[in-house]
Amino acid sequence: MAGMLTQGRRVVPQIFRRFSGYSAICCRAKSSRQVHHALGAGQKTDFPLAEYQKTKIWSRNFHVASVYYQEIQEVKSPGFSESISEGDIRWDKAVGDFVQEDELLGEVETDKTGVAIHSPCAGVIVELLVEDGATVTAHQPIMKIDTSAKGDAPAKKADAPVSEKPKPAAEPAQDQAKPAPEAPPAKSSGSSGPIPTSPPPPPPVPKGPMSSYPTSSVKVTPFEGSAPQGGARTETRTKMTRIRQKTAQRLKESQNTCAALTTFQECDMSNLMEWRKTYKDQFEKKHGVKLGMMSPFIKAAAFALKNQPVVNAVIDGNEIIYRDYIDVSVAVAAPKGLVVPVIRNVETLSYADVEKAILEYGEKAKKNMLAIEDMEGGTFSISNGGVFGSLYGTPIINQPQSAILGIHTIKKRPVVVNDQIVIRPIMILALTYDHRLIDGREAVTFLMDIKRAIEDPRVMLLDV
């Protein structure tokens, strides 16, 4: 005991010791002097009486109870990536709820995605250390769980907030027995008065010309039972999500930074739609995924980026960084906003690999399970507005990238083929590029390479 009490100059908070046949002594040391042992009634000791009085030792009854060790466990917020320092918390549970181990408690919404918070233990939530919607940092204490409580009943702890019981409603018989209080008489004022039971009489017709009629003399007094014209005029104010705030900030920074320019090109989708219709069943049977329209465009973009490496480059200060790898960011509309997961090393992937990656990211986006690592990086972006029916569009560059491809819906149009007017499915391609780095020649050539790869996929096979 003495060795535990004489470690440096620390203040000993409390010491409990039980003596047979005597009351327990609670000691509080106020100095760094050595305390040999606690005193009991009639217990002999070499501890001086003066020091005993200085340390303010008093006795009290001590009752043996069950061990209370680590019953209240503290839950901390998850860790974030290096580029993210904080996020807004959203609770799915409340105080008094019983949770199982690894059950979802809520999530922290960061600038890029939502990070789920899972319960480290089973128990009852006794306290929320942060409110719903508050900003938290990594590994910050956010909740307390009582692991000793079992079942669905809320734990009853002294430190847990006690919800006020609602007052019992008055019985209907008592309410009917009491007469309703009479409304106080309306005070006379210049701006209010008794509500009329009939509409006011029309104003007198002036004798002079209509241009001299004073419109301020017309007063319309609403009468009881009148309904507002034009329907309800309500407003709802909600807080912007962090993903929406960050998206707005980055898009505005892109407009302020880049010398953005958009070029367009028509693309005949006849051949792509024909060979997709021919091989889609065999493709799905062998690879387990459907052959969609995105994988041909992603592979065509990789083909064009290898031919025009400047489109895959980026400006860094006074230098240009050329990459020998191609990571394509695919814009996906998630329930909480636009997200752009990255398909990496597209130049080495097959059509099946690309389709599997798109399917996996799509499922994660629907469930809000995209990790921050899934959206970091990217050297080129593709935005597919055609799934929503977009016909034309000028996408905004996703910085620090230098270009973005916008693909749109397919419409049948009359076009000239071999000096004949025929009907073909046409898609409008749009390339927005940073004119500080990419010249018009490279941008148009890049878009023409995509057009050739889509209209005749054999050019990618032959690399011509």
Coordinates of C-alpha atoms in Angstrom, one line a residue:
M1 CA 0.0 0.0 0.0
A2 CA 2.8 2.4 0.9
G3 CA 4.5 1.7 -2.4
M4 CA 1.4 2.5 -4.3
L5 CA 1.0 5.8 -2.4
T6 CA 4.6 7.1 -2.8
Q7 CA 5.0 7.2 -6.6
G8 CA 6.6 10.6 -7.2
R9 CA 4.6 13.6 -6.0
R10 CA 1.2 12.5 -7.2
V11 CA -1.9 13.3 -5.1
V12 CA -3.6 10.1 -3.9
P13 CA -7.3 10.5 -4.7
Q14 CA -8.9 8.0 -2.3
I15 CA -7.8 4.9 -0.4
F16 CA -10.3 2.3 0.9
R17 CA -9.3 -0.3 3.4
R18 CA -11.5 -2.5 5.5
F19 CA -10.7 -3.7 9.0
S20 CA -12.3 -6.7 10.7
G21 CA -14.8 -5.4 13.3
Y22 CA -14.2 -1.7 12.6
S23 CA -15.5 0.9 10.2
A24 CA -13.8 1.5 7.0
I25 CA -11.5 4.5 6.6
C26 CA -11.5 6.8 3.6
C27 CA -8.2 8.7 3.3
R28 CA -7.4 11.7 1.1
A29 CA -3.8 12.6 1.0
K30 CA -3.1 16.3 0.6
S31 CA 0.8 16.2 0.7
S32 CA 3.6 14.1 -0.8
R33 CA 4.4 12.6 2.6
Q34 CA 4.5 8.8 3.0
V35 CA 1.2 7.3 4.2
H36 CA 1.9 3.9 5.8
H37 CA -1.7 2.6 6.1
A38 CA -5.2 3.8 6.9
L39 CA -6.3 4.2 10.5
G40 CA -9.1 2.3 12.2
A41 CA -10.8 2.8 15.5
G42 CA -8.4 1.7 18.2
Q43 CA -5.8 0.7 15.6
K44 CA -2.2 1.4 16.6
T45 CA 0.1 3.1 14.1
D46 CA 3.3 5.0 13.9
F47 CA 1.6 7.6 11.7
P48 CA 1.7 11.0 13.7
L49 CA -1.5 12.4 14.9
A50 CA -0.6 15.8 13.5
E51 CA -0.1 14.3 10.0
Y52 CA -3.4 12.4 10.5
Q53 CA -5.2 15.7 11.1
K54 CA -3.5 17.4 8.1
T55 CA -4.6 14.7 5.7
K56 CA -8.2 15.1 6.9
I57 CA -8.9 11.4 7.4
W58 CA -12.5 10.6 8.3
S59 CA -14.4 7.4 8.7
R60 CA -17.7 6.2 7.2
N61 CA -19.7 3.1 6.7
F62 CA -18.5 0.9 3.8
H63 CA -20.8 -1.5 2.1
V64 CA -19.7 -4.3 -0.1
A65 CA -21.2 -4.2 -3.6
S66 CA -20.8 -5.8 -7.0
V67 CA -17.7 -4.9 -9.0
Y68 CA -18.3 -1.9 -11.3
Y69 CA -15.4 -2.1 -13.7
Q70 CA -15.5 -1.0 -17.3
E71 CA -19.3 -1.3 -17.5
I72 CA -19.6 2.1 -19.2
Q73 CA -17.7 1.9 -22.4
E74 CA -16.8 5.0 -24.4
V75 CA -17.3 5.0 -28.2
K76 CA -15.1 7.1 -30.4
S77 CA -15.5 8.4 -33.9
P78 CA -13.8 6.5 -36.6
G79 CA -10.5 7.6 -38.2
F80 CA -10.4 9.6 -41.4
S81 CA -7.9 9.8 -44.3
E82 CA -5.1 12.3 -44.3
S83 CA -7.1 14.7 -46.5
I84 CA -10.1 14.8 -44.2
S85 CA -10.0 16.3 -40.7
E86 CA -13.6 16.4 -39.6
G87 CA -17.2 15.5 -40.5
D88 CA -20.8 15.9 -39.4
I89 CA -22.3 13.1 -37.3
R90 CA -25.8 11.6 -37.9
W91 CA -27.2 9.3 -35.3
D92 CA -29.4 6.3 -36.1
K93 CA -29.8 5.4 -32.4
A94 CA -30.9 7.3 -29.3
V95 CA -30.4 7.2 -25.5
G96 CA -32.0 4.1 -24.0
D97 CA -31.7 1.9 -27.2
F98 CA -30.1 -1.5 -26.8
V99 CA -27.5 -2.2 -29.5
Q100 CA -25.7 -5.4 -30.4
E101 CA -22.0 -5.7 -31.1
D102 CA -21.0 -4.3 -34.5
E103 CA -24.5 -2.8 -35.0
L104 CA -24.7 0.5 -36.9
L105 CA -25.0 3.5 -34.6
G106 CA -24.8 6.2 -37.2
E107 CA -22.3 7.7 -39.6
V108 CA -19.9 10.6 -40.0
E109 CA -20.5 12.5 -43.2
T110 CA -17.3 13.8 -44.5
D111 CA -16.5 15.9 -47.6
K112 CA -16.3 12.8 -49.8
T113 CA -18.3 10.0 -48.3
G114 CA -20.1 8.8 -45.1
V115 CA -18.0 6.8 -42.6
A116 CA -20.1 4.2 -40.7
I117 CA -20.0 4.0 -36.9
H118 CA -20.4 0.5 -35.5
S119 CA -20.9 -0.5 -31.9
P120 CA -17.8 -2.0 -30.3
C121 CA -19.9 -3.9 -27.7
A122 CA -23.4 -4.9 -26.8
G123 CA -25.3 -2.8 -24.3
V124 CA -27.6 0.1 -23.7
I125 CA -26.8 3.7 -24.9
V126 CA -26.7 5.9 -21.8
E127 CA -25.3 9.1 -23.2
L128 CA -24.7 10.9 -26.5
L129 CA -21.6 13.1 -26.0
V130 CA -22.3 15.0 -29.3
E131 CA -25.6 16.1 -30.8
D132 CA -27.0 15.0 -34.1
G133 CA -25.5 17.1 -36.9
A134 CA -22.6 18.3 -34.8
T135 CA -19.0 18.4 -36.2
V136 CA -16.6 15.8 -34.9
T137 CA -12.9 15.0 -35.4
A138 CA -11.2 11.6 -35.8
H139 CA -11.2 9.4 -32.6
Q140 CA -13.3 11.9 -30.6
P141 CA -15.5 10.4 -27.8
I142 CA -19.0 10.5 -29.0
M143 CA -21.1 8.0 -27.0
K144 CA -21.3 5.9 -23.8
I145 CA -22.7 2.4 -23.7
D146 CA -23.6 0.5 -20.6
T147 CA -22.3 -3.1 -21.2
S148 CA -23.9 -4.5 -18.0
A149 CA -27.4 -3.8 -19.2
K150 CA -29.1 -6.6 -21.2
G151 CA -32.2 -6.8 -23.2
D152 CA -34.2 -3.9 -24.7
A153 CA -34.9 -2.2 -21.4
P154 CA -33.0 1.1 -20.9
A155 CA -30.3 1.2 -18.2
K156 CA -31.1 3.2 -15.1
K157 CA -28.0 5.0 -14.1
A158 CA -27.5 8.0 -11.9
D159 CA -25.4 9.8 -14.6
A160 CA -27.7 8.9 -17.4
P161 CA -30.2 11.6 -18.5
V162 CA -33.7 10.9 -17.2
S163 CA -36.4 11.8 -19.6
E164 CA -39.3 13.7 -18.2
K165 CA -42.5 11.7 -18.0
P166 CA -45.3 13.3 -19.9
K167 CA -48.1 14.7 -17.8
P168 CA -51.3 12.6 -17.9
A169 CA -53.9 14.1 -20.1
A170 CA -57.1 15.5 -18.5
E171 CA -60.1 13.3 -18.6
P172 CA -62.7 14.3 -21.2
A173 CA -65.5 14.5 -18.6
Q174 CA -63.6 17.0 -16.6
D175 CA -62.8 19.0 -19.7
Q176 CA -66.5 19.1 -20.6
A177 CA -67.6 20.1 -17.1
K178 CA -65.4 23.2 -17.0
P179 CA -66.8 26.0 -19.1
A180 CA -64.5 27.5 -21.7
P181 CA -63.1 30.8 -20.6
E182 CA -64.5 33.8 -22.4
A183 CA -62.2 35.7 -24.7
P184 CA -61.2 39.1 -23.3
P185 CA -62.8 42.0 -25.1
A186 CA -60.7 43.3 -27.9
K187 CA -58.9 46.5 -27.2
S188 CA -59.7 49.4 -29.4
S189 CA -56.8 50.3 -31.7
G190 CA -56.4 51.9 -35.0
S191 CA -55.1 48.7 -36.7
S192 CA -57.6 46.1 -35.3
G193 CA -61.3 45.7 -34.7
P194 CA -64.1 43.2 -34.7
I195 CA -64.1 40.7 -37.6
P196 CA -67.0 41.6 -39.9
T197 CA -69.5 38.9 -40.8
S198 CA -70.0 40.2 -44.3
P199 CA -67.7 41.7 -46.9
P200 CA -67.4 45.5 -46.8
P201 CA -69.4 47.6 -49.2
P202 CA -67.7 48.6 -52.5
P203 CA -66.0 51.9 -52.5
P204 CA -67.8 54.8 -54.1
V205 CA -67.2 55.4 -57.8
P206 CA -65.3 58.6 -58.3
K207 CA -66.8 61.3 -60.5
G208 CA -63.4 62.4 -61.9
P209 CA -61.3 60.5 -64.5
M210 CA -59.9 57.1 -63.5
S211 CA -56.3 58.3 -63.6
S212 CA -57.0 60.5 -60.6
Y213 CA -58.7 57.8 -58.6
P214 CA -56.7 57.3 -55.3
T215 CA -55.9 53.6 -55.1
S216 CA -54.8 54.0 -51.4
S217 CA -58.4 54.5 -50.4
V218 CA -59.4 51.0 -51.3
K219 CA -59.1 48.8 -48.2
V220 CA -59.8 45.1 -48.4
T221 CA -60.7 43.5 -45.1
P222 CA -60.5 39.7 -45.0
F223 CA -63.5 38.0 -43.7
E224 CA -63.9 34.7 -41.9
G225 CA -63.7 31.6 -44.0
S226 CA -61.6 33.1 -46.8
A227 CA -58.9 30.8 -48.2
P228 CA -55.5 32.0 -49.3
Q229 CA -55.3 32.3 -53.1
G230 CA -52.7 30.2 -55.0
G231 CA -52.4 27.3 -52.4
A232 CA -50.1 26.9 -49.5
R233 CA -46.9 29.0 -49.5
T234 CA -44.6 27.1 -47.2
E235 CA -40.8 26.9 -47.0
T236 CA -38.5 24.2 -45.7
R237 CA -34.9 25.0 -44.6
T238 CA -32.4 22.1 -44.4
K239 CA -28.7 22.0 -43.8
M240 CA -26.5 21.2 -46.8
T241 CA -24.7 17.9 -46.6
R242 CA -20.9 18.0 -46.4
I243 CA -20.7 16.2 -49.7
R244 CA -22.9 18.9 -51.4
Q245 CA -20.9 21.7 -49.7
K246 CA -17.6 20.2 -50.9
T247 CA -18.9 19.5 -54.4
A248 CA -20.1 23.1 -54.7
Q249 CA -16.8 24.4 -53.5
R250 CA -14.7 22.3 -55.8
L251 CA -16.9 23.0 -58.9
K252 CA -16.6 26.8 -58.2
E253 CA -12.9 26.5 -57.7
S254 CA -12.7 24.7 -61.0
Q255 CA -14.5 27.4 -62.9
N256 CA -12.4 30.1 -61.3
T257 CA -9.1 28.3 -62.0
C258 CA -9.4 26.5 -65.3
A259 CA -9.6 28.0 -68.7
A260 CA -12.4 25.7 -69.5
L261 CA -13.5 25.1 -73.1
T262 CA -16.0 22.5 -74.5
T263 CA -15.9 20.8 -77.8
F264 CA -18.7 18.5 -79.3
Q265 CA -18.8 15.6 -81.6
E266 CA -21.6 13.4 -83.0
C267 CA -21.1 9.6 -82.6
D268 CA -23.0 7.0 -84.5
M269 CA -23.9 4.2 -82.1
S270 CA -25.1 1.7 -84.7
N271 CA -22.2 -0.7 -84.6
L272 CA -21.8 -0.6 -80.8
M273 CA -25.5 -1.3 -80.3
E274 CA -25.4 -4.1 -82.8
W275 CA -22.4 -6.1 -81.4
R276 CA -23.7 -5.5 -77.9
K277 CA -27.0 -7.0 -78.9
T278 CA -25.1 -9.9 -80.5
Y279 CA -22.8 -10.8 -77.6
K280 CA -24.5 -9.6 -74.5
D281 CA -26.0 -13.1 -73.6
Q282 CA -22.7 -14.9 -74.1
F283 CA -20.8 -12.1 -72.2
E284 CA -23.2 -12.4 -69.2
K285 CA -23.0 -16.2 -69.2
K286 CA -19.2 -16.3 -69.1
H287 CA -18.4 -13.3 -66.9
G288 CA -21.5 -13.0 -64.6
V289 CA -22.1 -9.4 -65.4
K290 CA -24.1 -7.6 -68.1
L291 CA -22.4 -5.8 -70.9
G292 CA -23.5 -2.2 -70.5
M293 CA -22.7 1.0 -72.4
M294 CA -20.2 2.5 -70.0
S295 CA -17.4 -0.1 -70.4
P296 CA -17.0 0.6 -74.1
F297 CA -16.7 4.4 -73.4
I298 CA -14.2 3.8 -70.6
K299 CA -12.1 1.6 -72.8
A300 CA -12.4 4.1 -75.7
A301 CA -11.2 6.9 -73.3
A302 CA -8.2 4.8 -72.3
F303 CA -7.4 4.2 -76.0
A304 CA -7.6 8.0 -76.7
L305 CA -5.7 9.0 -73.6
K306 CA -2.7 6.8 -74.7
N307 CA -2.8 8.6 -78.1
Q308 CA -3.0 12.0 -76.5
P309 CA -1.1 11.8 -73.1
V310 CA -1.4 15.6 -72.5
V311 CA -5.1 15.0 -71.8
N312 CA -4.1 12.6 -69.0
A313 CA -1.6 15.1 -67.6
V314 CA -2.0 17.8 -64.9
I315 CA -0.6 21.2 -64.1
D316 CA 1.4 21.4 -60.9
G317 CA 2.6 24.9 -60.3
N318 CA 5.0 25.7 -63.2
E319 CA 5.4 22.0 -64.1
I320 CA 3.3 19.5 -66.1
I321 CA 3.0 16.0 -64.7
Y322 CA 2.5 13.3 -67.3
R323 CA 1.1 9.9 -66.1
D324 CA 1.9 6.5 -67.6
Y325 CA -1.3 5.0 -66.0
I326 CA -4.9 5.7 -66.6
D327 CA -7.4 6.0 -63.6
V328 CA -10.9 6.9 -64.8
S329 CA -13.3 8.6 -62.4
V330 CA -16.9 7.7 -63.2
A331 CA -19.6 10.1 -61.9
V332 CA -22.3 8.3 -60.0
A333 CA -25.5 9.9 -58.5
A334 CA -25.8 8.6 -54.9
P335 CA -28.7 9.3 -52.5
K336 CA -26.6 12.1 -50.8
G337 CA -25.1 13.7 -53.9
L338 CA -22.7 13.2 -56.7
V339 CA -19.7 10.9 -56.1
V340 CA -16.9 9.9 -58.4
P341 CA -15.4 6.5 -57.6
V342 CA -12.2 5.7 -59.5
I343 CA -11.5 2.7 -61.7
R344 CA -7.7 2.3 -61.7
N345 CA -5.3 1.1 -64.4
V346 CA -8.1 1.0 -67.0
E347 CA -5.5 0.4 -69.7
T348 CA -4.8 -3.1 -68.3
L349 CA -8.5 -4.1 -67.7
S350 CA -10.8 -6.0 -69.9
Y351 CA -14.4 -5.1 -70.6
A352 CA -15.5 -7.7 -68.0
D353 CA -13.2 -6.2 -65.4
V354 CA -14.5 -2.7 -66.1
E355 CA -18.2 -3.9 -65.8
K356 CA -17.5 -5.6 -62.5
A357 CA -15.9 -2.5 -61.1
I358 CA -18.8 -0.4 -62.2
L359 CA -21.3 -2.8 -60.7
E360 CA -19.4 -2.9 -57.4
Y361 CA -19.2 0.9 -57.1
G362 CA -22.8 1.2 -58.0
E363 CA -23.9 -1.1 -55.2
K364 CA -21.7 0.7 -52.7
A365 CA -23.1 4.1 -53.8
K366 CA -26.7 3.0 -53.3
K367 CA -25.9 1.8 -49.8
N368 CA -23.7 4.8 -48.9
M369 CA -20.7 2.5 -48.4
L370 CA -18.2 4.0 -50.7
A371 CA -14.9 4.4 -48.9
I372 CA -12.7 7.5 -49.2
E373 CA -10.0 5.4 -50.9
D374 CA -12.5 4.5 -53.6
M375 CA -12.8 8.2 -54.7
E376 CA -9.2 9.4 -54.3
G377 CA -7.1 10.0 -57.3
G378 CA -8.3 9.8 -60.9
T379 CA -6.6 11.2 -64.0
F380 CA -9.7 11.6 -66.2
S381 CA -13.5 11.7 -65.6
I382 CA -16.6 10.5 -67.5
S383 CA -20.0 12.0 -66.7
N384 CA -23.0 10.0 -68.1
G385 CA -26.0 12.4 -68.2
G386 CA -27.7 10.3 -70.8
V387 CA -29.1 7.9 -68.1
F388 CA -31.4 10.8 -67.1
G389 CA -32.2 11.9 -70.7
S390 CA -29.7 14.7 -71.1
L391 CA -29.3 15.6 -74.8
Y392 CA -26.5 18.2 -74.5
G393 CA -24.3 19.3 -71.6
T394 CA -21.0 21.0 -70.8
P395 CA -19.5 19.1 -67.8
I396 CA -17.3 20.9 -65.3
I397 CA -13.7 19.6 -64.9
N398 CA -13.0 17.7 -61.8
Q399 CA -9.9 19.2 -60.4
P400 CA -7.0 18.6 -60.4
Q401 CA -7.7 16.7 -63.6
S402 CA -7.5 18.5 -67.0
A403 CA -10.5 17.2 -68.9
I404 CA -13.8 15.4 -68.5
L405 CA -16.0 13.6 -71.1
G406 CA -19.7 14.0 -71.1
I407 CA -21.9 11.4 -72.8
H408 CA -25.6 11.8 -73.4
T409 CA -28.8 10.1 -74.4
I410 CA -29.1 8.3 -77.8
K411 CA -31.5 9.8 -80.3
K412 CA -32.4 8.7 -83.8
R413 CA -31.5 11.4 -86.3
P414 CA -31.4 11.7 -90.0
V415 CA -27.8 11.7 -91.1
V416 CA -26.0 11.5 -94.5
V417 CA -24.2 8.2 -95.2
N418 CA -22.7 7.5 -98.6
D419 CA -24.7 10.5 -100.0
Q420 CA -27.9 9.1 -98.7
I421 CA -30.1 10.3 -95.9
V422 CA -30.6 7.5 -93.3
I423 CA -31.8 7.3 -89.8
R424 CA -29.1 6.4 -87.2
P425 CA -28.9 6.4 -83.4
I426 CA -26.7 9.4 -82.6
M427 CA -25.1 10.4 -79.3
I428 CA -23.6 13.8 -78.7
L429 CA -20.1 13.6 -77.1
A430 CA -18.8 16.6 -75.1
L431 CA -15.2 17.2 -74.0
T432 CA -14.5 20.0 -71.5
Y433 CA -10.8 20.6 -71.2
D434 CA -8.4 23.0 -69.5
H435 CA -7.1 25.3 -72.3
R436 CA -4.1 26.3 -70.2
L437 CA -2.6 22.8 -70.8
I438 CA -4.6 21.3 -73.8
D439 CA -4.7 23.0 -77.1
G440 CA -7.7 22.7 -79.4
R441 CA -5.9 20.3 -81.8
E442 CA -5.2 17.8 -79.0
A443 CA -8.8 18.1 -77.6
V444 CA -10.5 17.6 -81.0
T445 CA -8.1 14.7 -81.9
F446 CA -8.8 13.1 -78.6
L447 CA -12.6 13.3 -79.1
M448 CA -12.3 12.0 -82.6
D449 CA -10.3 9.0 -81.3
I450 CA -13.2 8.2 -78.9
K451 CA -15.7 8.6 -81.8
R452 CA -13.7 6.1 -84.0
A453 CA -13.3 3.6 -81.2
I454 CA -17.0 3.6 -80.5
E455 CA -18.2 3.5 -84.1
D456 CA -15.7 0.8 -85.0
P457 CA -14.2 -1.0 -81.9
R458 CA -11.7 -2.8 -84.2
V459 CA -9.5 0.3 -84.2
M460 CA -8.7 -0.4 -80.5
L461 CA -7.9 -4.1 -81.3
L462 CA -5.6 -3.0 -84.2
D463 CA -4.3 0.1 -82.3
V464 CA -4.7 2.3 -85.4

